[in-house]
Coordinates of C-alpha atoms and ligand atoms in Angstrom, one line a residue:
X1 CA -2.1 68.3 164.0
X2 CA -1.8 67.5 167.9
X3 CA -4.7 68.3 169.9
X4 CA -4.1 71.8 171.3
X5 CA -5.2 72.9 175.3
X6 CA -6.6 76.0 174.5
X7 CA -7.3 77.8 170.9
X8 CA -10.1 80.3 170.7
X9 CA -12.7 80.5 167.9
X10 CA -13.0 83.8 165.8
X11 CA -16.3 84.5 163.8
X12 CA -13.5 85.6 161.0
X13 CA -15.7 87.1 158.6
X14 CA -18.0 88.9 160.9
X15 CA -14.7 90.3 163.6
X16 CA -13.2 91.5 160.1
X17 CA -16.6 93.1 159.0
X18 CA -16.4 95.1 162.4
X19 CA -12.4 96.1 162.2
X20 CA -13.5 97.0 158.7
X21 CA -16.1 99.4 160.0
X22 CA -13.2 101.2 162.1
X23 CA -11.0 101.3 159.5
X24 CA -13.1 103.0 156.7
X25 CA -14.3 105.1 159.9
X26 CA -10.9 105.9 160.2
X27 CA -11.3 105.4 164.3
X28 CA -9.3 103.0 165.7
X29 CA -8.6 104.4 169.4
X30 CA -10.9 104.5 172.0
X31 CA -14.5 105.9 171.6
X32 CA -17.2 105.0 168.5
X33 CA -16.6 101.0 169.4
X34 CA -15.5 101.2 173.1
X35 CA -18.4 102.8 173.5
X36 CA -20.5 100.2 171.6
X37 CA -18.7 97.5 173.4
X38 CA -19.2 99.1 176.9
X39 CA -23.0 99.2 176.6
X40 CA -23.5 95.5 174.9
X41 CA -21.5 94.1 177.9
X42 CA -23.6 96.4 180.6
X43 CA -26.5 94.8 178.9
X44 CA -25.4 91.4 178.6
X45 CA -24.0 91.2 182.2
X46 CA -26.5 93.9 184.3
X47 CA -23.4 95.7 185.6
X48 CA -24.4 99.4 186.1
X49 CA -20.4 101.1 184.9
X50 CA -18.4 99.2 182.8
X51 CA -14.5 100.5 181.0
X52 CA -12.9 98.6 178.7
X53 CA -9.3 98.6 179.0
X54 CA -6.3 97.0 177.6
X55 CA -6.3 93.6 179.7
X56 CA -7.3 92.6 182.9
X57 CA -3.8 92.8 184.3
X58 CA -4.3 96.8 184.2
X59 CA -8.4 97.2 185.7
X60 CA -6.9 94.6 188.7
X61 CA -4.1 97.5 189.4
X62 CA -7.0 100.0 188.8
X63 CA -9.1 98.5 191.0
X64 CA -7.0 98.2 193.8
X65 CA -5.4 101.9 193.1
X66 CA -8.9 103.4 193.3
X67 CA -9.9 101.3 196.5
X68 CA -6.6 102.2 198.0
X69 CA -7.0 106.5 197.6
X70 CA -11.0 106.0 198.1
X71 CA -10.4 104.6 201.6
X72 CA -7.0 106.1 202.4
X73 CA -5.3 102.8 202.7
X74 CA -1.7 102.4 203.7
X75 CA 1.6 101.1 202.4
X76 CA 2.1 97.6 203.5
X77 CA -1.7 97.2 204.3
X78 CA -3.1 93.6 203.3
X79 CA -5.0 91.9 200.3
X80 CA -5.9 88.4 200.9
X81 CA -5.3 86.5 197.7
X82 CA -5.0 83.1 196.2
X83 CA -1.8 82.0 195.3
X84 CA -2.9 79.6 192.6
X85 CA -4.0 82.2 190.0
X86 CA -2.2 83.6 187.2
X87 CA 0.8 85.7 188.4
X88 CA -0.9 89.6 187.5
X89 CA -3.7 88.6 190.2
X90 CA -0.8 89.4 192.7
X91 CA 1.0 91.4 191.1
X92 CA -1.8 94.2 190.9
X93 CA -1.5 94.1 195.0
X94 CA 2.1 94.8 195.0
X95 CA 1.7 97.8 192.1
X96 CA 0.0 99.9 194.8
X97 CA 2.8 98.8 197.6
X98 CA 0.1 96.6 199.4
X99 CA 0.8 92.8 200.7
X100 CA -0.6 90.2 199.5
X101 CA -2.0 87.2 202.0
X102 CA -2.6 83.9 200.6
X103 CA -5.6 81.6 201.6
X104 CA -6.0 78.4 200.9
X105 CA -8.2 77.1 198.4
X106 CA -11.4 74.4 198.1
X107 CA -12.5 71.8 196.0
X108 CA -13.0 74.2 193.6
X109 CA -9.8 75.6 193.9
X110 CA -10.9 79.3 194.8
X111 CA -10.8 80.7 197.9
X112 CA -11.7 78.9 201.2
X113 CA -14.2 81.1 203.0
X114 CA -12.6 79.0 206.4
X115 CA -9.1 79.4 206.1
X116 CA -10.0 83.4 204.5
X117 CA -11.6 83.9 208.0
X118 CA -8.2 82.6 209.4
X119 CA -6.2 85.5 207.3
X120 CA -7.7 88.2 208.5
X121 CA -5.8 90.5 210.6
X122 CA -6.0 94.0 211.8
X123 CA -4.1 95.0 208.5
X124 CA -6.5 93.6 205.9
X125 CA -8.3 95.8 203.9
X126 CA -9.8 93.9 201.4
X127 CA -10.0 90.4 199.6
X128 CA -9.3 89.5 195.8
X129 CA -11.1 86.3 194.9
X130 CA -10.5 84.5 191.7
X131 CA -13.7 82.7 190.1
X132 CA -10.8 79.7 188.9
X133 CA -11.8 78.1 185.3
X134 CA -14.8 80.1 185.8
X135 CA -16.5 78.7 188.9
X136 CA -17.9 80.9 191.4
X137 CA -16.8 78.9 194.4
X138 CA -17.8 79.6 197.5
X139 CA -17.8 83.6 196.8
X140 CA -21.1 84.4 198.2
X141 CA -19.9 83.3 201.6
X142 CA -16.3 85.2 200.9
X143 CA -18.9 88.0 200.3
X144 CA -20.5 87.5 203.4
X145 CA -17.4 87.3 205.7
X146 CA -15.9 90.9 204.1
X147 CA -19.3 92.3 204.6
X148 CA -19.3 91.0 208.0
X149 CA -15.4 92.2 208.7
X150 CA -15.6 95.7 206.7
X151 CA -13.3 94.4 203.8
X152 CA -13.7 95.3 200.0
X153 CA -14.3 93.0 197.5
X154 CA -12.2 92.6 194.4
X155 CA -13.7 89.5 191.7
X156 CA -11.2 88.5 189.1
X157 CA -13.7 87.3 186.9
X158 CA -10.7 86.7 184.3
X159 CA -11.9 83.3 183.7
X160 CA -15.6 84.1 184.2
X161 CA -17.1 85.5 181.2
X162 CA -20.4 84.1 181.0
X163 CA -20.8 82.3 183.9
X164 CA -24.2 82.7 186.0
X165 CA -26.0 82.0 189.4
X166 CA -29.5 81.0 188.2
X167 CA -29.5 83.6 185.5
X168 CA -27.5 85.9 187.2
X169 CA -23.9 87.3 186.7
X170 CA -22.0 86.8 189.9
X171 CA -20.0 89.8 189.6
X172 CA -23.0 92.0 190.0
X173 CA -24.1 90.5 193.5
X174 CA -24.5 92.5 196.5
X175 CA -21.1 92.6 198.4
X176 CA -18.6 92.3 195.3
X177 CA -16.8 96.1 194.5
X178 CA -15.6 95.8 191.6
X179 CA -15.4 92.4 188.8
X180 CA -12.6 92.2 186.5
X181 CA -13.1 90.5 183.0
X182 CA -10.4 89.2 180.4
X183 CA -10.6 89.1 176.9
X184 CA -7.2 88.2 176.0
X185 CA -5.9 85.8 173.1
X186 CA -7.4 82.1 174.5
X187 CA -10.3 83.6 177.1
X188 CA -13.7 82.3 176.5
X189 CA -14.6 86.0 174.7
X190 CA -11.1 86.1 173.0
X191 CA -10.2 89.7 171.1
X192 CA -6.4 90.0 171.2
X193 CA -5.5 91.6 174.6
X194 CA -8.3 93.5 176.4
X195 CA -10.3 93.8 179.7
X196 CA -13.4 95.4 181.6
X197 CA -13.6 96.4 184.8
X198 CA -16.7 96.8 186.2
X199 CA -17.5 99.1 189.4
X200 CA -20.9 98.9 191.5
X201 CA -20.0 102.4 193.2
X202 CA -20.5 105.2 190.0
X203 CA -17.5 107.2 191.8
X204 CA -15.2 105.1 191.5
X205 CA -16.6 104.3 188.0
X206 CA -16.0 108.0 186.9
X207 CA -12.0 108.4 188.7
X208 CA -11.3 104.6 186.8
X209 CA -11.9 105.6 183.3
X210 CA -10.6 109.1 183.8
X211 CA -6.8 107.1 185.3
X212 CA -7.2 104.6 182.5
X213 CA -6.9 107.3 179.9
X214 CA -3.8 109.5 181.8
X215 CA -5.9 111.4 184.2
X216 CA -7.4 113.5 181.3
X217 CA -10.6 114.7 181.9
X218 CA -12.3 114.7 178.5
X219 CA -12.2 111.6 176.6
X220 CA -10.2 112.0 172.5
X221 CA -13.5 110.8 170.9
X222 CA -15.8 113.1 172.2
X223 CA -13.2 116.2 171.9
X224 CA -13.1 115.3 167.8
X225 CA -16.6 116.2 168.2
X226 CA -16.5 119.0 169.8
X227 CA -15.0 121.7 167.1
X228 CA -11.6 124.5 168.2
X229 CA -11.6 123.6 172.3
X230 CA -10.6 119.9 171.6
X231 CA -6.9 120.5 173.0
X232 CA -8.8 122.4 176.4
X233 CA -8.8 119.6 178.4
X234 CA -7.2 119.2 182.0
X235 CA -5.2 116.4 183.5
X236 CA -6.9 115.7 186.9
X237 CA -4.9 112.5 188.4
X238 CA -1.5 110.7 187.6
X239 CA -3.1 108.8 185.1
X240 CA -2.1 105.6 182.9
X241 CA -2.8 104.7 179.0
X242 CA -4.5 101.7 180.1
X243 CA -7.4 102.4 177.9
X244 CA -8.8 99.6 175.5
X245 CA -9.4 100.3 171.6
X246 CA -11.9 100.0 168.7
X247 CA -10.4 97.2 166.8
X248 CA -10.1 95.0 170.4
X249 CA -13.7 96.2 170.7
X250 CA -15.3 95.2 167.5
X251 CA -13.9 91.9 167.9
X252 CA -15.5 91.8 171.3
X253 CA -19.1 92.5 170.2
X254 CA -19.1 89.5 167.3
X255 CA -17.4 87.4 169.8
X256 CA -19.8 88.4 172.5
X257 CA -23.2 87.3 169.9
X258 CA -21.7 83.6 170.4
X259 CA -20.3 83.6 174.1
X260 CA -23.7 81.7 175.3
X261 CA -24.1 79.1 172.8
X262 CA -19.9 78.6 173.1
X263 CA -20.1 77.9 176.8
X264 CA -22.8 75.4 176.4
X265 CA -20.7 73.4 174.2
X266 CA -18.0 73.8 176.9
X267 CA -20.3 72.3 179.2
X268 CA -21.0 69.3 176.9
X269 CA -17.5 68.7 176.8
X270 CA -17.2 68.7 179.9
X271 CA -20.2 66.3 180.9
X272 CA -18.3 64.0 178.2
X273 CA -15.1 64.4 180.6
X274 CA -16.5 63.9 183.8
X275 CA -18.5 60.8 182.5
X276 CA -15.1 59.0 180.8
X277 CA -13.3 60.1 184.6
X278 CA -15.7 59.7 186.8
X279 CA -15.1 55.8 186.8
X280 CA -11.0 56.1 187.5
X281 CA -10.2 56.2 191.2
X282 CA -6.5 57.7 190.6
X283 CA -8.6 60.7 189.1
X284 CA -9.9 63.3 191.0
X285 CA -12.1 66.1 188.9
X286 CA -12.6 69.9 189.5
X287 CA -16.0 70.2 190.3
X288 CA -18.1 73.5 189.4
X289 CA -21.0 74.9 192.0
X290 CA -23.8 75.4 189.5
X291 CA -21.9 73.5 186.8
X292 CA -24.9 74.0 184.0
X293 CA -23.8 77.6 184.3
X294 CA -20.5 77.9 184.5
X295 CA -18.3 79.4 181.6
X296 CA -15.4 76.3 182.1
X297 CA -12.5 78.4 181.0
X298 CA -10.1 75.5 182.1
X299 CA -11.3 71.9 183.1
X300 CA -8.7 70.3 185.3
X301 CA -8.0 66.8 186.7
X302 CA -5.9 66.3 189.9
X303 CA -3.4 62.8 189.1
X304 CA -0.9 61.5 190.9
X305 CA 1.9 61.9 188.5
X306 CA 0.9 65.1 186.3
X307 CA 4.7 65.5 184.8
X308 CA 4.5 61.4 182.8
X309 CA 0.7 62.3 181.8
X310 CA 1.4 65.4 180.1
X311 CA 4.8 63.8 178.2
X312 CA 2.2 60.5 177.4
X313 CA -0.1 62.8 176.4
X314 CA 2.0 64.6 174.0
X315 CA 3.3 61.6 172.5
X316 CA -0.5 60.8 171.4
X317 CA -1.0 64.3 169.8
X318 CA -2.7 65.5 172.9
X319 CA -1.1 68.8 174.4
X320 CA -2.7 69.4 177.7
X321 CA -1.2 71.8 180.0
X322 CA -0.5 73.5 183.7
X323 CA -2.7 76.7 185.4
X324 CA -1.2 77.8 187.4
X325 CA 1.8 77.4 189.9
X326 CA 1.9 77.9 193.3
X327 CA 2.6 81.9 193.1
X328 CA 4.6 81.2 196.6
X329 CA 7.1 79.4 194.0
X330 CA 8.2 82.3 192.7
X331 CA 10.6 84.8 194.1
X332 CA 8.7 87.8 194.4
X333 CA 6.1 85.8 196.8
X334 CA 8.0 83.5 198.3
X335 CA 7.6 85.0 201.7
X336 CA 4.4 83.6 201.3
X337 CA 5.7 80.2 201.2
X338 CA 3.8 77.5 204.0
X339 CA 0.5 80.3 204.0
X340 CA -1.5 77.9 202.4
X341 CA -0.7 74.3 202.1
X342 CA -3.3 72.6 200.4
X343 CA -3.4 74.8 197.3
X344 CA 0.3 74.2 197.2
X345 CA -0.2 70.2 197.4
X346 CA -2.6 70.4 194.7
X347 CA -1.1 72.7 192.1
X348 CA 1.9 70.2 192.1
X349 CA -0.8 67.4 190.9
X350 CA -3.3 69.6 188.2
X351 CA -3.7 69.4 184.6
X352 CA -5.6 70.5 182.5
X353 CA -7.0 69.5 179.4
X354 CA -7.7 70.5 176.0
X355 CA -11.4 72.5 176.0
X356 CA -12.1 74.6 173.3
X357 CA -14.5 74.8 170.6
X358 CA -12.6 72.9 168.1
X359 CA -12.5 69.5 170.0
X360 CA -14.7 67.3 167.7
X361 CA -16.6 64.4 170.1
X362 CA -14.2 62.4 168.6
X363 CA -11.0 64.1 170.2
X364 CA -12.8 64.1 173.4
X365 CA -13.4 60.2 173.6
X366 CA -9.7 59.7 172.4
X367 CA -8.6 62.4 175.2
X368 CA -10.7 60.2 177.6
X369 CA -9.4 56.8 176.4
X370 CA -5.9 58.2 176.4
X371 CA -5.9 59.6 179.7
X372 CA -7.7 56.3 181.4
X373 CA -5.4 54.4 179.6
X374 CA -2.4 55.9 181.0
X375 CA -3.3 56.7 185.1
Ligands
PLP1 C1 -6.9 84.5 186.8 C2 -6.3 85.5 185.9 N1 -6.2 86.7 186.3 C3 -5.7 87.7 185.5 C4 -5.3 87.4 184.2 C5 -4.7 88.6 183.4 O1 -5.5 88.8 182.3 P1 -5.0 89.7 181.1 O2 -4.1 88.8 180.2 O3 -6.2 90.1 180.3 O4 -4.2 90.8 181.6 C6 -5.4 86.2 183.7 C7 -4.9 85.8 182.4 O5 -4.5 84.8 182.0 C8 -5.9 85.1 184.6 O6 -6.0 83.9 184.1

């Protein structure tokens, strides 16, 4: 069996113990383990108002939709972005007929709080900043510099789940509006496809989960309990069936028990990687501000020719892969093309490699003998 790039771990037995629980419940919708889920993740990350949807694709457009009507925003009005980032960071922009703006990126390869200062024009209303492979960057001087300018603050924390500032989630810091989580198929808290967005400002807590469910303003859950005036609900906004359900959710809370003791081993890997590359001047590695806390979603190297490593690779049963291209490359954001160079010079040289929590110590000394063998 080659080596795969990503491949999450499921406690089997325990996740089916919990869809189990829904299933004889005979609730498998939102409510009874939403619910659950909700508070464990309030409680494991100290945000105040948490709602689980159905990925992190749908709380981005949320969270840009609510911004957008809270503080009467306008058509073609600007979101500074990265443009190395999965393609639904960006794409949540242009749901809500907003531009997006590209920065350039850091070592880290999240936003540059320099060139982000450079961006901002009299049509910027807010910044989305993506927490890439988990690290927080530079994002408490990006929270600084939209405090200091007026702008909101939008964390994809898709990548993120997991990672702290001495002790603290980053998502919850003073400055940041709203943080996005993923829990889709190969995230560091994998379920099948599922998301929380999490809002500092109760408000715009209460108008999200009431759009993520069509605007209606009782939930189904709490209606079942409430006898003959379960149909008497209203519909109070243009909503969307974005909610998330019981069975994503009860996977979520076994998978959360381990998320801790998971990211440590991905730090251990990685401390193996950076040790084995460290030595090889055609390599350039990633680094991670506060690295013993960072969730490591993806561990990347920067090599000169990235296209003959990952066929090498592959011949040797090692399948590494690419996150993410240039979003300038493709046609819906090519306009954006020349905005930020270096991220553009960079994404053509990344790779990353296999980290997941079925790498034995052994893979990861053949991955680092492989790799020096062939750069
Ligand atoms: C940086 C980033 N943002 C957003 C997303 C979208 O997440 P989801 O698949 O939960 O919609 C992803 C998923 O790969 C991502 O990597």
């Amino acid at each position: 069996m080659p080596i795969q790039v990503l491949k999450p771990k499921f406690h089997v037995d325990e996740c089916l113990d919990a869809v189990r629980e829904c299933l004889e419940k005979g609730w498998t919708g939102m409510g009874f383990k939403t619910v659950e889920f909700e508070e464990a993740w309030k409680n494991y990350t100290g945000h105040k108002h948490a709602i689980f949807l159905n990925s992190n694709t749908v709380g981005l457009h949320l969270a840009v939709k609510v911004l957008k009507d809270q503080y009467a925003w306008s058509d073609g009005d600007e979101i500074i972005s990265t443009p190395i980032t999965f393609v639904s960071t960006n794409l949540a922009i242009e749901y809500e007929n907003l531009q997006p703006v590209f920065a350039d990126v850091d070592e880290f390869l999240c936003i540059d709080p320099a060139d982000l200062e450079k961006k901002i024009s009299s049509k910027t209303r807010a910044v989305i900043f993506v927490g890439y492979g988990g690290r927080v960057g530079q994002l408490d001087k990006v929270a600084a510099i939209c405090k200091k300018h007026g702008l909101k603050l939008i964390l994809d924390a898709a990548h993120m789940s997991g990672t702290k500032v001495n002790g603290v989630i980053p998502g919850t810091w003073d400055g940041i509006d709203v943080a996005v989580y993923s829990f889709q198929a190969v995230k560091n808290l994998a379920t099948g496809d599922s998301g929380m967005i999490c809002w500092a400002d109760e408000e715009a807590g209460r108008i999200t989960r009431k759009l993520s469910w069509c605007g209606i303003s009782k939930d189904t859950y709490s209606r079942s309990n409430k006898g003959t005036y379960a149909w008497k609900y209203d519909v109070d906004y243009v909503g969307y069936k974005y909610n998330g359900n019981a069975i994503m959710a009860a996977i979520a809370l076994t998978q959360l028990k381990y998320l801790d003791e998971e990211n440590e081993r991905r730090r251990e890997i990685v401390r193996k990687y950076n040790e084995g590359f460290r030595r090889n001047k055609k390599i350039t590695i990633v680094p991670a501000p506060y690295e013993n806390e960072c969730s490591y979603h993806l561990y990347e190297l920067i090599v000169p020719d990235r296209e003959s490593l990952l066929n090498k690779l592959s011949e040797q049963g090692i399948n590494c892969g690419v996150h993410y291209r240039d979003n300038t490359e493709y046609k819906v954001f090519s306009y954006g093309e020349g905005q930020a160079p270096k991220a553009h010079e960079i994404s053509q040289h990344l790779i990353t490699m296999p980290l997941h929590m079925w790498l034995t110590d052994e893979d990861v000394e053949k991955i680092i003998q492989a790799v020096n063998r062939e750069v």
